[in-house]
mmCIF file of N, CA and C and ligand atoms in Angstrom:
data_model
loop_
_atom_site.group_PDB
_atom_site.id
_atom_site.type_symbol
_atom_site.label_atom_id
_atom_site.label_comp_id
_atom_site.label_asym_id
_atom_site.label_seq_id
_atom_site.Cartn_x
_atom_site.Cartn_y
_atom_site.Cartn_z
ATOM 1 N N UNK A 48 -20.949 -14.680 20.871
ATOM 2 C CA UNK A 48 -20.209 -14.185 19.375
ATOM 3 C C UNK A 48 -21.384 -15.120 18.679
ATOM 4 N N UNK A 49 -21.840 -13.917 17.500
ATOM 5 C CA UNK A 49 -22.750 -14.852 17.088
ATOM 6 C C UNK A 49 -22.111 -15.403 15.164
ATOM 7 N N UNK A 50 -21.920 -16.505 15.151
ATOM 8 C CA UNK A 50 -21.174 -16.738 14.086
ATOM 9 C C UNK A 50 -22.327 -17.148 13.206
ATOM 10 N N UNK A 51 -22.453 -16.487 12.029
ATOM 11 C CA UNK A 51 -23.675 -16.972 11.210
ATOM 12 C C UNK A 51 -23.289 -18.009 10.207
ATOM 13 N N UNK A 52 -22.025 -17.788 9.827
ATOM 14 C CA UNK A 52 -21.871 -18.899 8.852
ATOM 15 C C UNK A 52 -21.008 -19.993 9.350
ATOM 16 N N UNK A 53 -21.476 -21.237 9.628
ATOM 17 C CA UNK A 53 -20.977 -22.295 9.991
ATOM 18 C C UNK A 53 -20.477 -23.707 8.818
ATOM 19 N N UNK A 54 -19.613 -24.239 8.809
ATOM 20 C CA UNK A 54 -19.208 -25.354 7.731
ATOM 21 C C UNK A 54 -18.806 -26.563 8.560
ATOM 22 N N UNK A 55 -19.832 -27.602 8.543
ATOM 23 C CA UNK A 55 -18.807 -28.968 9.127
ATOM 24 C C UNK A 55 -18.597 -30.573 8.350
ATOM 25 N N UNK A 56 -17.775 -30.981 8.694
ATOM 26 C CA UNK A 56 -17.896 -32.724 8.026
ATOM 27 C C UNK A 56 -18.576 -33.216 8.510
ATOM 28 N N UNK A 57 -19.124 -34.298 7.540
ATOM 29 C CA UNK A 57 -19.968 -35.345 7.568
ATOM 30 C C UNK A 57 -20.327 -35.622 9.099
ATOM 31 N N UNK A 58 -19.135 -35.966 9.925
ATOM 32 C CA UNK A 58 -18.974 -36.782 11.396
ATOM 33 C C UNK A 58 -19.053 -35.521 12.350
ATOM 34 N N UNK A 59 -18.887 -34.017 12.301
ATOM 35 C CA UNK A 59 -19.162 -32.858 13.037
ATOM 36 C C UNK A 59 -17.756 -32.866 13.852
ATOM 37 N N UNK A 60 -17.054 -33.437 13.448
ATOM 38 C CA UNK A 60 -15.616 -33.087 14.439
ATOM 39 C C UNK A 60 -14.874 -32.239 13.835
ATOM 40 N N UNK A 61 -14.829 -32.134 12.692
ATOM 41 C CA UNK A 61 -14.240 -30.672 11.908
ATOM 42 C C UNK A 61 -14.840 -29.336 11.673
ATOM 43 N N UNK A 62 -14.795 -28.205 12.289
ATOM 44 C CA UNK A 62 -15.997 -27.177 11.843
ATOM 45 C C UNK A 62 -15.082 -26.010 12.029
ATOM 46 N N UNK A 63 -15.956 -24.920 11.265
ATOM 47 C CA UNK A 63 -15.385 -23.628 11.157
ATOM 48 C C UNK A 63 -16.715 -22.780 11.027
ATOM 49 N N UNK A 64 -16.450 -21.493 11.666
ATOM 50 C CA UNK A 64 -17.440 -20.790 11.967
ATOM 51 C C UNK A 64 -17.097 -19.370 11.923
ATOM 52 N N UNK A 65 -18.168 -18.799 10.971
ATOM 53 C CA UNK A 65 -17.130 -16.961 10.755
ATOM 54 C C UNK A 65 -18.595 -16.211 11.223
ATOM 55 N N UNK A 66 -18.481 -14.891 11.639
ATOM 56 C CA UNK A 66 -19.467 -13.939 11.798
ATOM 57 C C UNK A 66 -19.691 -12.997 10.826
ATOM 58 N N UNK A 67 -18.741 -13.433 9.367
ATOM 59 C CA UNK A 67 -18.821 -12.276 8.562
ATOM 60 C C UNK A 67 -19.110 -13.361 7.308
ATOM 61 N N UNK A 68 -20.029 -12.161 5.919
ATOM 62 C CA UNK A 68 -20.223 -13.063 4.908
ATOM 63 C C UNK A 68 -18.551 -13.171 4.340
ATOM 64 N N UNK A 69 -18.880 -14.374 3.185
ATOM 65 C CA UNK A 69 -17.897 -14.317 2.925
ATOM 66 C C UNK A 69 -17.384 -13.130 1.496
ATOM 67 N N UNK A 70 -16.050 -13.041 1.554
ATOM 68 C CA UNK A 70 -15.601 -12.040 0.344
ATOM 69 C C UNK A 70 -15.523 -12.283 -0.506
ATOM 70 N N UNK A 71 -15.289 -13.374 -1.213
ATOM 71 C CA UNK A 71 -15.946 -14.033 -2.591
ATOM 72 C C UNK A 71 -16.188 -15.537 -2.696
ATOM 73 N N UNK A 72 -16.802 -15.706 -3.753
ATOM 74 C CA UNK A 72 -17.297 -17.112 -4.045
ATOM 75 C C UNK A 72 -16.852 -17.315 -5.458
ATOM 76 N N UNK A 73 -16.395 -18.660 -5.381
ATOM 77 C CA UNK A 73 -15.936 -19.161 -7.053
ATOM 78 C C UNK A 73 -15.877 -20.713 -6.477
ATOM 79 N N UNK A 74 -16.347 -21.398 -7.951
ATOM 80 C CA UNK A 74 -16.215 -21.909 -8.830
ATOM 81 C C UNK A 74 -14.716 -22.592 -9.125
ATOM 82 N N UNK A 75 -14.326 -23.620 -8.446
ATOM 83 C CA UNK A 75 -12.698 -23.943 -9.448
ATOM 84 C C UNK A 75 -12.488 -25.208 -9.781
ATOM 85 N N UNK A 76 -11.993 -25.174 -10.892
ATOM 86 C CA UNK A 76 -11.750 -26.299 -11.773
ATOM 87 C C UNK A 76 -10.383 -26.927 -11.904
ATOM 88 N N UNK A 77 -9.586 -26.586 -10.768
ATOM 89 C CA UNK A 77 -8.131 -27.385 -10.852
ATOM 90 C C UNK A 77 -8.111 -28.617 -10.761
ATOM 91 N N UNK A 78 -7.157 -28.946 -11.126
ATOM 92 C CA UNK A 78 -6.639 -30.670 -10.230
ATOM 93 C C UNK A 78 -6.598 -30.913 -9.051
ATOM 94 N N UNK A 79 -6.099 -29.778 -8.412
ATOM 95 C CA UNK A 79 -5.961 -30.152 -7.122
ATOM 96 C C UNK A 79 -7.339 -30.031 -6.204
ATOM 97 N N UNK A 80 -8.206 -29.075 -6.416
ATOM 98 C CA UNK A 80 -9.732 -29.406 -6.081
ATOM 99 C C UNK A 80 -10.417 -30.507 -6.631
ATOM 100 N N UNK A 81 -10.330 -30.950 -7.769
ATOM 101 C CA UNK A 81 -10.903 -32.023 -8.270
ATOM 102 C C UNK A 81 -10.597 -33.286 -7.730
ATOM 103 N N UNK A 82 -8.844 -33.710 -7.083
ATOM 104 C CA UNK A 82 -8.542 -34.823 -6.753
ATOM 105 C C UNK A 82 -9.212 -34.416 -5.140
ATOM 106 N N UNK A 83 -9.021 -33.312 -4.458
ATOM 107 C CA UNK A 83 -9.415 -33.260 -2.907
ATOM 108 C C UNK A 83 -10.718 -33.607 -2.718
ATOM 109 N N UNK A 84 -11.706 -33.166 -3.613
ATOM 110 C CA UNK A 84 -13.222 -32.667 -3.289
ATOM 111 C C UNK A 84 -13.933 -34.425 -3.759
ATOM 112 N N UNK A 85 -13.118 -34.829 -4.624
ATOM 113 C CA UNK A 85 -13.304 -35.910 -5.610
ATOM 114 C C UNK A 85 -14.820 -35.868 -6.310
ATOM 115 N N UNK A 86 -14.888 -34.414 -6.693
ATOM 116 C CA UNK A 86 -15.939 -33.760 -7.240
ATOM 117 C C UNK A 86 -15.198 -33.229 -8.993
ATOM 118 N N UNK A 87 -16.075 -33.081 -9.873
ATOM 119 C CA UNK A 87 -15.447 -32.404 -11.359
ATOM 120 C C UNK A 87 -14.827 -31.406 -10.647
ATOM 121 N N UNK A 88 -15.119 -30.413 -9.762
ATOM 122 C CA UNK A 88 -14.883 -29.175 -9.338
ATOM 123 C C UNK A 88 -15.412 -28.942 -8.041
ATOM 124 N N UNK A 89 -14.914 -27.907 -7.390
ATOM 125 C CA UNK A 89 -15.263 -26.881 -6.048
ATOM 126 C C UNK A 89 -15.861 -26.041 -5.709
ATOM 127 N N UNK A 90 -16.678 -25.773 -5.673
ATOM 128 C CA UNK A 90 -17.274 -24.669 -4.782
ATOM 129 C C UNK A 90 -16.618 -24.043 -3.535
ATOM 130 N N UNK A 91 -16.422 -22.776 -3.376
ATOM 131 C CA UNK A 91 -15.669 -22.882 -2.301
ATOM 132 C C UNK A 91 -16.208 -21.210 -2.002
ATOM 133 N N UNK A 92 -16.093 -20.844 -0.964
ATOM 134 C CA UNK A 92 -16.470 -19.527 -0.244
ATOM 135 C C UNK A 92 -15.637 -18.483 0.787
ATOM 136 N N UNK A 93 -14.479 -17.827 -0.057
ATOM 137 C CA UNK A 93 -13.430 -17.130 1.080
ATOM 138 C C UNK A 93 -14.012 -16.604 1.931
ATOM 139 N N UNK A 94 -13.863 -16.864 3.151
ATOM 140 C CA UNK A 94 -13.885 -15.991 4.488
ATOM 141 C C UNK A 94 -12.485 -15.055 4.907
ATOM 142 N N UNK A 95 -12.625 -14.144 5.731
ATOM 143 C CA UNK A 95 -11.709 -13.587 6.722
ATOM 144 C C UNK A 95 -11.139 -14.406 7.729
ATOM 145 N N UNK A 96 -10.238 -14.958 7.798
ATOM 146 C CA UNK A 96 -9.886 -15.613 8.982
ATOM 147 C C UNK A 96 -10.302 -15.516 10.346
ATOM 148 N N UNK A 97 -11.132 -15.668 11.260
ATOM 149 C CA UNK A 97 -11.197 -14.814 12.185
ATOM 150 C C UNK A 97 -10.812 -16.287 13.818
ATOM 151 N N UNK A 98 -10.431 -15.236 14.933
ATOM 152 C CA UNK A 98 -10.166 -15.792 15.919
ATOM 153 C C UNK A 98 -10.946 -17.151 16.152
ATOM 154 N N UNK A 99 -10.063 -18.391 16.442
ATOM 155 C CA UNK A 99 -10.802 -19.312 16.857
ATOM 156 C C UNK A 99 -11.693 -19.808 15.732
ATOM 157 N N UNK A 100 -11.791 -19.652 14.577
ATOM 158 C CA UNK A 100 -12.811 -20.061 13.509
ATOM 159 C C UNK A 100 -12.881 -21.365 13.529
ATOM 160 N N UNK A 101 -11.633 -22.189 13.389
ATOM 161 C CA UNK A 101 -11.858 -23.844 13.516
ATOM 162 C C UNK A 101 -11.358 -24.190 14.552
ATOM 163 N N UNK A 102 -12.168 -25.684 14.404
ATOM 164 C CA UNK A 102 -11.790 -26.600 15.527
ATOM 165 C C UNK A 102 -12.075 -27.982 14.960
ATOM 166 N N UNK A 103 -11.258 -28.515 15.587
ATOM 167 C CA UNK A 103 -11.149 -30.307 15.336
ATOM 168 C C UNK A 103 -9.639 -30.478 14.546
ATOM 169 N N UNK A 104 -10.025 -31.998 14.730
ATOM 170 C CA UNK A 104 -8.309 -31.843 14.423
ATOM 171 C C UNK A 104 -8.569 -32.651 13.209
ATOM 172 N N UNK A 105 -7.537 -32.362 12.150
ATOM 173 C CA UNK A 105 -7.416 -32.082 10.464
ATOM 174 C C UNK A 105 -6.443 -32.952 10.044
ATOM 175 N N UNK A 106 -6.498 -33.704 8.983
ATOM 176 C CA UNK A 106 -5.328 -34.156 8.178
ATOM 177 C C UNK A 106 -5.004 -33.319 7.059
ATOM 178 N N UNK A 107 -3.636 -32.686 6.910
ATOM 179 C CA UNK A 107 -3.737 -31.884 5.945
ATOM 180 C C UNK A 107 -3.014 -32.644 4.603
ATOM 181 N N UNK A 108 -3.533 -31.850 3.582
ATOM 182 C CA UNK A 108 -2.930 -32.303 2.115
ATOM 183 C C UNK A 108 -2.155 -30.911 2.127
ATOM 184 N N UNK A 109 -1.035 -31.068 1.202
ATOM 185 C CA UNK A 109 -0.489 -30.287 1.066
ATOM 186 C C UNK A 109 -0.259 -30.142 -0.317
ATOM 187 N N UNK A 110 -0.738 -29.100 -1.101
ATOM 188 C CA UNK A 110 -0.389 -29.020 -2.530
ATOM 189 C C UNK A 110 0.256 -27.809 -2.690
ATOM 190 N N UNK A 111 0.280 -27.337 -4.263
ATOM 191 C CA UNK A 111 1.434 -25.917 -4.731
ATOM 192 C C UNK A 111 0.086 -25.411 -5.227
ATOM 193 N N UNK A 112 -0.327 -24.455 -4.771
ATOM 194 C CA UNK A 112 -1.009 -23.226 -5.482
ATOM 195 C C UNK A 112 -0.714 -23.232 -6.950
ATOM 196 N N UNK A 113 -1.447 -22.438 -7.638
ATOM 197 C CA UNK A 113 -1.274 -21.488 -9.169
ATOM 198 C C UNK A 113 -0.126 -20.614 -9.497
ATOM 199 N N UNK A 114 0.229 -19.889 -8.204
ATOM 200 C CA UNK A 114 1.139 -18.842 -7.816
ATOM 201 C C UNK A 114 2.335 -19.278 -7.722
ATOM 202 N N UNK A 115 2.799 -21.065 -7.461
ATOM 203 C CA UNK A 115 3.791 -21.672 -6.778
ATOM 204 C C UNK A 115 4.118 -21.549 -5.311
ATOM 205 N N UNK A 116 2.969 -21.171 -4.699
ATOM 206 C CA UNK A 116 2.714 -20.984 -3.190
ATOM 207 C C UNK A 116 2.290 -22.178 -2.713
ATOM 208 N N UNK A 117 2.692 -22.596 -1.686
ATOM 209 C CA UNK A 117 1.834 -23.680 -1.031
ATOM 210 C C UNK A 117 0.466 -23.179 -0.627
ATOM 211 N N UNK A 118 -0.454 -24.627 -0.818
ATOM 212 C CA UNK A 118 -1.645 -24.362 -0.182
ATOM 213 C C UNK A 118 -2.284 -25.326 0.985
ATOM 214 N N UNK A 119 -2.653 -25.633 1.718
ATOM 215 C CA UNK A 119 -3.161 -26.631 2.383
ATOM 216 C C UNK A 119 -4.923 -26.890 2.288
ATOM 217 N N UNK A 120 -5.177 -28.109 1.664
ATOM 218 C CA UNK A 120 -6.482 -28.631 2.011
ATOM 219 C C UNK A 120 -6.504 -29.180 3.553
ATOM 220 N N UNK A 121 -7.684 -28.895 4.374
ATOM 221 C CA UNK A 121 -7.911 -29.794 5.467
ATOM 222 C C UNK A 121 -8.962 -30.640 5.929
ATOM 223 N N UNK A 122 -8.695 -31.612 5.653
ATOM 224 C CA UNK A 122 -9.848 -33.267 5.956
ATOM 225 C C UNK A 122 -9.959 -33.489 7.335
ATOM 226 N N UNK A 123 -11.118 -33.810 7.979
ATOM 227 C CA UNK A 123 -11.662 -34.321 8.768
ATOM 228 C C UNK A 123 -10.481 -35.360 9.208
ATOM 229 N N UNK A 124 -9.787 -35.437 10.319
ATOM 230 C CA UNK A 124 -9.065 -36.322 10.813
ATOM 231 C C UNK A 124 -9.875 -37.923 11.224
ATOM 232 N N UNK A 125 -11.126 -37.757 10.842
ATOM 233 C CA UNK A 125 -12.309 -38.927 11.303
ATOM 234 C C UNK A 125 -12.562 -39.576 10.233
ATOM 235 N N UNK A 126 -13.351 -38.470 9.577
ATOM 236 C CA UNK A 126 -14.280 -38.782 8.150
ATOM 237 C C UNK A 126 -13.544 -38.516 6.813
ATOM 238 N N UNK A 127 -12.728 -37.911 6.755
ATOM 239 C CA UNK A 127 -11.912 -37.730 5.612
ATOM 240 C C UNK A 127 -12.547 -36.221 5.086
ATOM 241 N N UNK A 128 -13.473 -35.979 5.263
ATOM 242 C CA UNK A 128 -14.197 -34.820 4.494
ATOM 243 C C UNK A 128 -13.503 -33.536 4.206
ATOM 244 N N UNK A 129 -13.253 -33.017 3.043
ATOM 245 C CA UNK A 129 -12.765 -31.974 3.117
ATOM 246 C C UNK A 129 -13.320 -30.795 3.501
ATOM 247 N N UNK A 130 -13.115 -30.054 4.312
ATOM 248 C CA UNK A 130 -13.884 -28.908 4.718
ATOM 249 C C UNK A 130 -13.374 -27.713 4.422
ATOM 250 N N UNK A 131 -12.418 -27.375 4.420
ATOM 251 C CA UNK A 131 -11.700 -26.007 3.995
ATOM 252 C C UNK A 131 -10.225 -26.122 3.801
ATOM 253 N N UNK A 132 -9.624 -25.037 3.424
ATOM 254 C CA UNK A 132 -8.134 -24.790 2.713
ATOM 255 C C UNK A 132 -7.802 -23.265 3.269
ATOM 256 N N UNK A 133 -6.358 -23.507 3.315
ATOM 257 C CA UNK A 133 -6.045 -22.188 3.479
ATOM 258 C C UNK A 133 -4.732 -22.517 2.522
ATOM 259 N N UNK A 134 -4.638 -21.328 1.641
ATOM 260 C CA UNK A 134 -3.858 -20.542 0.441
ATOM 261 C C UNK A 134 -3.089 -19.815 0.591
ATOM 262 N N UNK A 135 -1.841 -19.843 0.798
ATOM 263 C CA UNK A 135 -0.782 -19.252 0.928
ATOM 264 C C UNK A 135 -0.490 -17.494 0.396
ATOM 265 N N UNK A 136 -1.234 -17.753 -0.857
ATOM 266 C CA UNK A 136 -1.264 -16.532 -1.742
ATOM 267 C C UNK A 136 -2.290 -15.623 -1.329
ATOM 268 N N UNK A 137 -3.061 -16.450 -0.621
ATOM 269 C CA UNK A 137 -4.602 -15.754 -0.221
ATOM 270 C C UNK A 137 -4.297 -15.280 1.795
ATOM 271 N N UNK A 138 -3.188 -14.726 2.272
ATOM 272 C CA UNK A 138 -3.295 -14.684 3.511
ATOM 273 C C UNK A 138 -4.447 -13.933 4.028
ATOM 274 N N UNK A 139 -4.662 -14.542 5.098
ATOM 275 C CA UNK A 139 -5.690 -14.170 5.842
ATOM 276 C C UNK A 139 -7.406 -14.482 5.304
ATOM 277 N N UNK A 140 -7.141 -15.439 4.736
ATOM 278 C CA UNK A 140 -8.327 -15.719 4.214
ATOM 279 C C UNK A 140 -8.466 -17.455 4.139
ATOM 280 N N UNK A 141 -9.475 -17.990 4.472
ATOM 281 C CA UNK A 141 -9.744 -19.342 4.236
ATOM 282 C C UNK A 141 -10.952 -19.659 3.090
ATOM 283 N N UNK A 142 -10.959 -20.467 2.436
ATOM 284 C CA UNK A 142 -11.637 -21.356 1.340
ATOM 285 C C UNK A 142 -12.329 -22.429 2.048
ATOM 286 N N UNK A 143 -13.736 -22.267 2.446
ATOM 287 C CA UNK A 143 -14.183 -23.095 2.500
ATOM 288 C C UNK A 143 -15.112 -24.030 1.559
ATOM 289 N N UNK A 144 -15.570 -25.186 1.675
ATOM 290 C CA UNK A 144 -15.989 -26.358 0.888
ATOM 291 C C UNK A 144 -17.697 -25.575 1.300
ATOM 292 N N UNK A 145 -18.149 -25.422 0.247
ATOM 293 C CA UNK A 145 -19.404 -24.314 -0.088
ATOM 294 C C UNK A 145 -20.481 -25.631 0.499
ATOM 295 N N UNK A 146 -20.070 -26.773 0.209
ATOM 296 C CA UNK A 146 -21.066 -27.874 0.045
ATOM 297 C C UNK A 146 -21.113 -28.090 1.896
ATOM 298 N N UNK A 147 -20.277 -27.995 2.243
ATOM 299 C CA UNK A 147 -20.202 -28.308 4.005
ATOM 300 C C UNK A 147 -20.671 -27.324 4.870
ATOM 301 N N UNK A 148 -21.025 -25.910 4.263
ATOM 302 C CA UNK A 148 -21.865 -24.743 4.920
ATOM 303 C C UNK A 148 -22.774 -25.372 5.171
ATOM 304 N N UNK A 149 -23.687 -24.674 6.398
ATOM 305 C CA UNK A 149 -25.385 -25.189 6.310
ATOM 306 C C UNK A 149 -26.203 -24.289 6.079
ATOM 307 N N UNK A 150 -27.486 -24.337 5.692
ATOM 308 C CA UNK A 150 -28.185 -23.444 5.384
ATOM 309 C C UNK A 150 -28.193 -22.443 6.583
ATOM 310 N N UNK A 151 -29.062 -21.045 6.023
ATOM 311 C CA UNK A 151 -29.637 -20.950 4.687
ATOM 312 C C UNK A 151 -28.604 -20.350 3.940
ATOM 313 N N UNK A 152 -26.960 -20.793 3.793
ATOM 314 C CA UNK A 152 -25.795 -20.101 2.735
ATOM 315 C C UNK A 152 -26.610 -20.323 1.528
ATOM 316 N N UNK A 153 -26.555 -19.714 0.860
ATOM 317 C CA UNK A 153 -26.886 -19.708 -0.935
ATOM 318 C C UNK A 153 -25.584 -19.049 -1.418
ATOM 319 N N UNK A 154 -25.046 -20.123 -2.213
ATOM 320 C CA UNK A 154 -23.894 -20.108 -3.277
ATOM 321 C C UNK A 154 -24.321 -19.235 -4.165
ATOM 322 N N UNK A 155 -23.573 -18.203 -4.202
ATOM 323 C CA UNK A 155 -23.618 -17.473 -5.498
ATOM 324 C C UNK A 155 -22.043 -16.900 -6.238
ATOM 325 N N UNK A 156 -21.859 -18.003 -7.181
ATOM 326 C CA UNK A 156 -19.906 -17.768 -7.502
ATOM 327 C C UNK A 156 -20.341 -16.383 -8.466
ATOM 328 N N UNK A 157 -19.080 -15.657 -8.127
ATOM 329 C CA UNK A 157 -18.648 -14.601 -9.070
ATOM 330 C C UNK A 157 -18.052 -15.182 -10.145
ATOM 331 N N UNK A 158 -17.482 -16.049 -10.234
ATOM 332 C CA UNK A 158 -16.398 -16.287 -11.437
ATOM 333 C C UNK A 158 -16.260 -17.963 -11.311
ATOM 334 N N UNK A 159 -15.975 -18.893 -12.410
ATOM 335 C CA UNK A 159 -15.291 -20.122 -12.649
ATOM 336 C C UNK A 159 -13.933 -19.497 -12.607
ATOM 337 N N UNK A 160 -12.766 -20.377 -11.683
ATOM 338 C CA UNK A 160 -11.515 -20.119 -12.193
ATOM 339 C C UNK A 160 -11.032 -21.434 -12.470
ATOM 340 N N UNK A 161 -9.469 -21.651 -13.268
ATOM 341 C CA UNK A 161 -9.119 -22.614 -13.798
ATOM 342 C C UNK A 161 -9.842 -23.618 -14.588
ATOM 343 N N UNK A 162 -10.118 -22.987 -15.352
ATOM 344 C CA UNK A 162 -10.995 -23.775 -16.558
ATOM 345 C C UNK A 162 -10.184 -24.138 -17.190
ATOM 346 N N UNK A 163 -8.896 -23.786 -17.212
ATOM 347 C CA UNK A 163 -8.230 -24.497 -18.251
ATOM 348 C C UNK A 163 -7.694 -25.996 -18.101
ATOM 349 N N UNK A 164 -8.187 -26.119 -16.828
ATOM 350 C CA UNK A 164 -8.116 -27.268 -16.070
ATOM 351 C C UNK A 164 -9.759 -28.240 -15.628
ATOM 352 N N UNK A 165 -10.520 -27.444 -16.563
ATOM 353 C CA UNK A 165 -12.160 -28.328 -16.310
ATOM 354 C C UNK A 165 -12.173 -29.838 -16.651
ATOM 355 N N UNK A 166 -13.153 -30.244 -16.155
ATOM 356 C CA UNK A 166 -12.966 -31.842 -16.501
ATOM 357 C C UNK A 166 -14.026 -31.751 -18.105
ATOM 358 N N UNK A 167 -13.958 -32.590 -18.784
ATOM 359 C CA UNK A 167 -14.369 -32.067 -20.174
ATOM 360 C C UNK A 167 -15.765 -32.213 -19.758
ATOM 361 N N UNK A 168 -16.505 -33.150 -19.168
ATOM 362 C CA UNK A 168 -17.854 -33.152 -19.431
ATOM 363 C C UNK A 168 -18.385 -32.172 -18.497
ATOM 364 N N UNK A 169 -17.925 -31.174 -17.843
ATOM 365 C CA UNK A 169 -18.605 -29.880 -17.094
ATOM 366 C C UNK A 169 -18.813 -29.076 -18.021
ATOM 367 N N UNK A 170 -20.017 -28.283 -17.966
ATOM 368 C CA UNK A 170 -20.453 -27.216 -19.220
ATOM 369 C C UNK A 170 -20.428 -26.239 -17.936
ATOM 370 N N UNK A 171 -20.320 -25.155 -18.202
ATOM 371 C CA UNK A 171 -20.378 -23.772 -17.528
ATOM 372 C C UNK A 171 -21.028 -22.497 -17.843
ATOM 373 N N UNK A 172 -22.369 -22.299 -17.177
ATOM 374 C CA UNK A 172 -23.163 -21.776 -17.807
ATOM 375 C C UNK A 172 -22.719 -20.479 -18.359
ATOM 376 N N UNK A 173 -23.407 -19.869 -19.276
ATOM 377 C CA UNK A 173 -23.173 -18.716 -20.009
ATOM 378 C C UNK A 173 -23.458 -17.590 -19.103
ATOM 379 N N UNK A 174 -22.683 -16.713 -19.583
ATOM 380 C CA UNK A 174 -22.895 -15.311 -18.860
ATOM 381 C C UNK A 174 -22.231 -15.057 -17.378
ATOM 382 N N UNK A 175 -21.300 -16.095 -17.248
ATOM 383 C CA UNK A 175 -20.558 -15.996 -16.071
ATOM 384 C C UNK A 175 -19.028 -15.662 -16.242
ATOM 385 N N UNK A 176 -18.498 -14.822 -15.637
ATOM 386 C CA UNK A 176 -16.957 -14.636 -15.734
ATOM 387 C C UNK A 176 -16.194 -15.850 -15.579
ATOM 388 N N UNK A 177 -15.277 -15.928 -16.480
ATOM 389 C CA UNK A 177 -14.372 -17.636 -16.357
ATOM 390 C C UNK A 177 -12.870 -16.888 -16.539
ATOM 391 N N UNK A 178 -12.018 -17.639 -15.994
ATOM 392 C CA UNK A 178 -10.707 -17.220 -15.956
ATOM 393 C C UNK A 178 -10.124 -18.748 -16.128
ATOM 394 N N UNK A 179 -8.946 -18.818 -17.262
ATOM 395 C CA UNK A 179 -8.582 -20.072 -17.018
ATOM 396 C C UNK A 179 -7.435 -20.320 -16.454
ATOM 397 N N UNK A 180 -6.704 -19.439 -15.236
ATOM 398 C CA UNK A 180 -6.007 -20.192 -14.391
ATOM 399 C C UNK A 180 -6.621 -19.207 -13.207
ATOM 400 N N UNK A 181 -5.792 -18.526 -12.207
ATOM 401 C CA UNK A 181 -6.163 -17.802 -10.725
ATOM 402 C C UNK A 181 -7.096 -16.365 -11.404
ATOM 403 N N UNK A 182 -7.864 -15.879 -10.667
ATOM 404 C CA UNK A 182 -8.467 -14.890 -11.322
ATOM 405 C C UNK A 182 -7.583 -13.849 -11.259
ATOM 406 N N UNK A 183 -7.893 -13.072 -11.683
ATOM 407 C CA UNK A 183 -6.771 -11.657 -11.990
ATOM 408 C C UNK A 183 -7.161 -10.440 -10.271
ATOM 409 N N UNK A 184 -7.863 -10.944 -9.692
ATOM 410 C CA UNK A 184 -7.933 -10.258 -8.409
ATOM 411 C C UNK A 184 -7.582 -11.058 -7.592
ATOM 412 N N UNK A 185 -7.258 -10.811 -6.239
ATOM 413 C CA UNK A 185 -7.181 -10.920 -4.862
ATOM 414 C C UNK A 185 -8.502 -11.115 -3.914
ATOM 415 N N UNK A 186 -8.967 -12.212 -4.038
ATOM 416 C CA UNK A 186 -10.329 -12.088 -3.269
ATOM 417 C C UNK A 186 -10.088 -11.399 -2.054
ATOM 418 N N UNK A 187 -11.118 -10.562 -1.652
ATOM 419 C CA UNK A 187 -10.987 -9.874 -0.415
ATOM 420 C C UNK A 187 -10.437 -8.520 -0.619
ATOM 421 N N UNK A 188 -9.653 -8.221 -1.664
ATOM 422 C CA UNK A 188 -9.558 -6.871 -1.804
ATOM 423 C C UNK A 188 -9.734 -6.223 -2.729
ATOM 424 N N UNK A 189 -10.221 -5.047 -2.886
ATOM 425 C CA UNK A 189 -10.712 -4.164 -4.158
ATOM 426 C C UNK A 189 -9.050 -3.717 -4.806
HETATM 427 ZN ZN1 LIG B 290 -15.401 -35.888 10.261
HETATM 428 ZN ZN1 LIG B 291 -8.555 -25.510 -6.916
#
């Protein structure tokens, strides 16, 4: 299997890999992403879940998504790096922390979401799609 897209934590224990390009790329400004990533926002690439695409031991951080459905952030059990998230509202997809993706992955966000919870110091570049809450489309579905 040729897994072209790979992401891993700092210590390399927790890793994900995918054969197919992400179906969506978003910048998420929600509070949960801020807390978990330790950054003012999270850059996420959504991949279609593949068999055995995740490896290693993780610590789960359970939150509730904007839809009210659960979402689970997964961090390395050893180095605490946040690598990916599973969102119940987005069945079949995995949201991967773009900062953990190996080159030559190039981040091309299609939209900024949850801008209603944006950190005040963050400026969103002009000319990009912005949604105050969850985007009105479901990533991966036309
Ligand atoms: Zn680790
Ligand atoms: Zn978020």
